[in-house]
Coordinates of C-alpha atoms and ligand atoms in Angstrom, one line a residue:
X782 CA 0.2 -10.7 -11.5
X783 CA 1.8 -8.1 -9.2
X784 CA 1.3 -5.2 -6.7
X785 CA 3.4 -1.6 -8.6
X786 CA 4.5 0.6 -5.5
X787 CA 4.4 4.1 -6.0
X788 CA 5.8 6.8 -4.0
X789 CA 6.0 10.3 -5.0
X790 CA 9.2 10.8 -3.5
X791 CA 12.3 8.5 -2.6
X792 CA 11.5 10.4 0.5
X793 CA 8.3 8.1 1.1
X794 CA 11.1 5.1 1.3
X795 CA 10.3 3.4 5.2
X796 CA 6.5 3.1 3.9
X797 CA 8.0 1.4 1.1
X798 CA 9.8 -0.6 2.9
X799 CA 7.2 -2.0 4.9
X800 CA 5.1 -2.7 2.0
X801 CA 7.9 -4.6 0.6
X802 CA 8.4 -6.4 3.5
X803 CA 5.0 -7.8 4.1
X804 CA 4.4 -8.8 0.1
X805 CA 7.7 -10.6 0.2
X806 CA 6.2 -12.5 3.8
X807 CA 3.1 -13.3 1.5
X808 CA 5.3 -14.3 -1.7
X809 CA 3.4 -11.7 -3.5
X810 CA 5.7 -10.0 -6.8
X811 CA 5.9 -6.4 -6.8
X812 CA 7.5 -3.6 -8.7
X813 CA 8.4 -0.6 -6.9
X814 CA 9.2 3.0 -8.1
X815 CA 9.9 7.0 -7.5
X816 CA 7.5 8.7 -10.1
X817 CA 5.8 12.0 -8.5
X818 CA 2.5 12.9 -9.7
X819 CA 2.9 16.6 -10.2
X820 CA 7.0 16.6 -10.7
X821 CA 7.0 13.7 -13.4
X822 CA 3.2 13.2 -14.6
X823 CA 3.8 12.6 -18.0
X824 CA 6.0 9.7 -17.0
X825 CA 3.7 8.5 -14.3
X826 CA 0.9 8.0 -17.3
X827 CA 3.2 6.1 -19.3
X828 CA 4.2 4.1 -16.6
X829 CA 0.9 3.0 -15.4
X830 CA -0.3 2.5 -18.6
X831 CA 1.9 -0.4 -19.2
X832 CA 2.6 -1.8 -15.5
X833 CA -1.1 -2.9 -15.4
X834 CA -0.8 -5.1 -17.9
X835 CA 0.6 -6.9 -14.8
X836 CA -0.5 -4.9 -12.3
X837 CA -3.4 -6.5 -9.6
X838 CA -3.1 -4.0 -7.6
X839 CA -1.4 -0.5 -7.4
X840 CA -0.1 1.1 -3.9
X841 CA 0.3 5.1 -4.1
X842 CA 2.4 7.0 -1.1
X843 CA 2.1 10.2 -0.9
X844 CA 2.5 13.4 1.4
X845 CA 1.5 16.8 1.9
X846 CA -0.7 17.3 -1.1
X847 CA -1.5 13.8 -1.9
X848 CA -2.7 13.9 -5.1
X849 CA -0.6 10.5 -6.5
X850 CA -3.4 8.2 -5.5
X851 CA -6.0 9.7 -7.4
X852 CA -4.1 10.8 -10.3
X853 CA -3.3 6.7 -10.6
X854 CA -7.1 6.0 -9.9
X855 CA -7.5 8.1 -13.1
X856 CA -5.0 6.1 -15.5
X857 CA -6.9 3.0 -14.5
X858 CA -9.7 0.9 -13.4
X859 CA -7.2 -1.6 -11.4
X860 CA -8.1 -1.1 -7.2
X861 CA -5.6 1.3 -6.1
X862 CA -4.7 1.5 -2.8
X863 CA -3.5 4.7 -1.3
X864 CA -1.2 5.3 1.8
X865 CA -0.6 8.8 3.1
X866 CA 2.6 9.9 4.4
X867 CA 3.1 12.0 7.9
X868 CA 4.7 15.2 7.3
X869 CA 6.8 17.3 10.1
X870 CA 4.0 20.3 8.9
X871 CA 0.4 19.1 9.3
X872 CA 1.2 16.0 10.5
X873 CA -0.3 13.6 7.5
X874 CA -3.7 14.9 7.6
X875 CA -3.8 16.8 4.9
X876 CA -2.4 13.7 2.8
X877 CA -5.2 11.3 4.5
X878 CA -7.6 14.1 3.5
X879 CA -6.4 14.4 0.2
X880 CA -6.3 10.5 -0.4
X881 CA -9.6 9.7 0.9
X882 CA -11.7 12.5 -0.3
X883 CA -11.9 11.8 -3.9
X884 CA -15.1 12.8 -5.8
X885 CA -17.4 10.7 -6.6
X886 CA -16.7 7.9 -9.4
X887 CA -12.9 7.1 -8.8
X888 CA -12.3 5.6 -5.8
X889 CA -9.1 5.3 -3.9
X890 CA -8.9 2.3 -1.1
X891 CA -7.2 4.4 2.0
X892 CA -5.2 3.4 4.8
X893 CA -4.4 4.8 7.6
X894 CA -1.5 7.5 7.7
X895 CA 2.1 5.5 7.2
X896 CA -0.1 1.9 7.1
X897 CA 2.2 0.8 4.5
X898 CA 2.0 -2.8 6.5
X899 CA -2.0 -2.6 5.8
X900 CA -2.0 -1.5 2.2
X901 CA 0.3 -4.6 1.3
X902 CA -2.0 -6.9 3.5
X903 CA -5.7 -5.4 1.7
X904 CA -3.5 -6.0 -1.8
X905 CA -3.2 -9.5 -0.5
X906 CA -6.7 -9.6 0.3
X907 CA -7.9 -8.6 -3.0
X908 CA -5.8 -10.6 -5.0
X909 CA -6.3 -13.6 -2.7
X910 CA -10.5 -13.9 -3.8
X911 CA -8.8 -15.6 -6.9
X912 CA -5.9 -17.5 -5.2
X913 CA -6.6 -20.1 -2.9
X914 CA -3.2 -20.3 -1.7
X915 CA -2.7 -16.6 -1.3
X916 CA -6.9 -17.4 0.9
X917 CA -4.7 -19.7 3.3
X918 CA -1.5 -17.5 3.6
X919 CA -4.3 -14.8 4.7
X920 CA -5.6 -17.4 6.9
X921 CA -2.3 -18.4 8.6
X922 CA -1.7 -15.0 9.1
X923 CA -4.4 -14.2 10.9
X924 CA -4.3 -17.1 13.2
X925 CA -0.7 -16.4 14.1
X926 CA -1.6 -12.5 14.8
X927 CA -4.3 -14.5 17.4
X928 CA -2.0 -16.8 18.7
X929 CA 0.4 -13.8 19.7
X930 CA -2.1 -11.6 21.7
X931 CA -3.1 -15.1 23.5
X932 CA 0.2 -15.5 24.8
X933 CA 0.9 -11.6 25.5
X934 CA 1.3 -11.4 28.9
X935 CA 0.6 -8.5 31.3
X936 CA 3.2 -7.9 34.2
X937 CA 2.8 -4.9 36.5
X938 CA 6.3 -3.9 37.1
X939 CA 5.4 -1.1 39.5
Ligands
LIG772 C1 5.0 14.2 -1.8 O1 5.5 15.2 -1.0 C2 5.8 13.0 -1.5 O2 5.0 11.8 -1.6 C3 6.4 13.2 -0.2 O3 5.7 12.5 0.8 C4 6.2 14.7 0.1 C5 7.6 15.4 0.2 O4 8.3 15.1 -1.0 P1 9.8 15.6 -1.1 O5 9.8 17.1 -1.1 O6 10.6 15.0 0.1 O7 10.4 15.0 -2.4 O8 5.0 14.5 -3.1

């Protein structure tokens, strides 16, 4: 099984990117593509109607009006995990509040604005209660995040 990116713009790319990035440090597969949800949405139904065949997990991100993740959350009852983007208007609020708010019934997971890096690490999560060795990658992961704030060191340079 896999985790299917979805942005709804190739403009979304760096949050891509850092998706990608920590799925590949997990060894997780993944599929990533450009389908919008109000430019292309006939495509996006076909699409994710046969990627979750495969499909564990979905990532949506999305800016501005952010209605990808929900619109996926629709097509499916695999967890979908939504990222909004920052925009240079309202700043990404408006795509956290459009992510996170949906009604009742149809959830959408939500990270933080542009927490690409968190999305692929929950997807990890979720797909790890079945994989033991995707449990101790989790594990290792953890204890090396630890292992670098004990050996952060504070030096007033004043
Ligand atoms: C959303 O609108 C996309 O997810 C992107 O974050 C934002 C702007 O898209 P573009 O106009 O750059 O294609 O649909």
């Amino acid at each position: 099984m896999r985790v299917s990116i979805i942005m709804g713009s190739i403009s979304d790319r760096e949050i891509a990117d850092a998706i990608v990035k920590q799925l590949k440090e997990f060894g997780i597969d993944y599929d990533a593509k450009v389908i919008s949800a109000h430019r292309a949405h006939a495509h996006l139904e076909e699409y994710v109607k046969e990627a979750e065949k495969d499909t564990a997990v979905f990532i949506s991100i999305a800016g501005k009006a952010a209605h990808l993740g929900g619109v996926i959350a629709a097509l499916t009852t695999r967890p979908v995990i939504g990222v909004p983007c920052k925009s240079s208007t309202l700043g990404g609020l408006e795509a956290l509040l459009s992510t996170v708010e949906m009604p009742s019934g149809v959830p959408v997971a939500t990270v933080a604005i542009n927490g690409g890096k968190n999305a692929a690490i929950l997807a990890c999560e979720i797909m790890a209660i079945s994989d033991e060795n995707l449990s101790k990658k989790l594990k290792d992961f953890r204890a090396k995040m630890e292992e670098e704030i004990k050996n952060t060191e504070y030096i007033y340079e004043g």
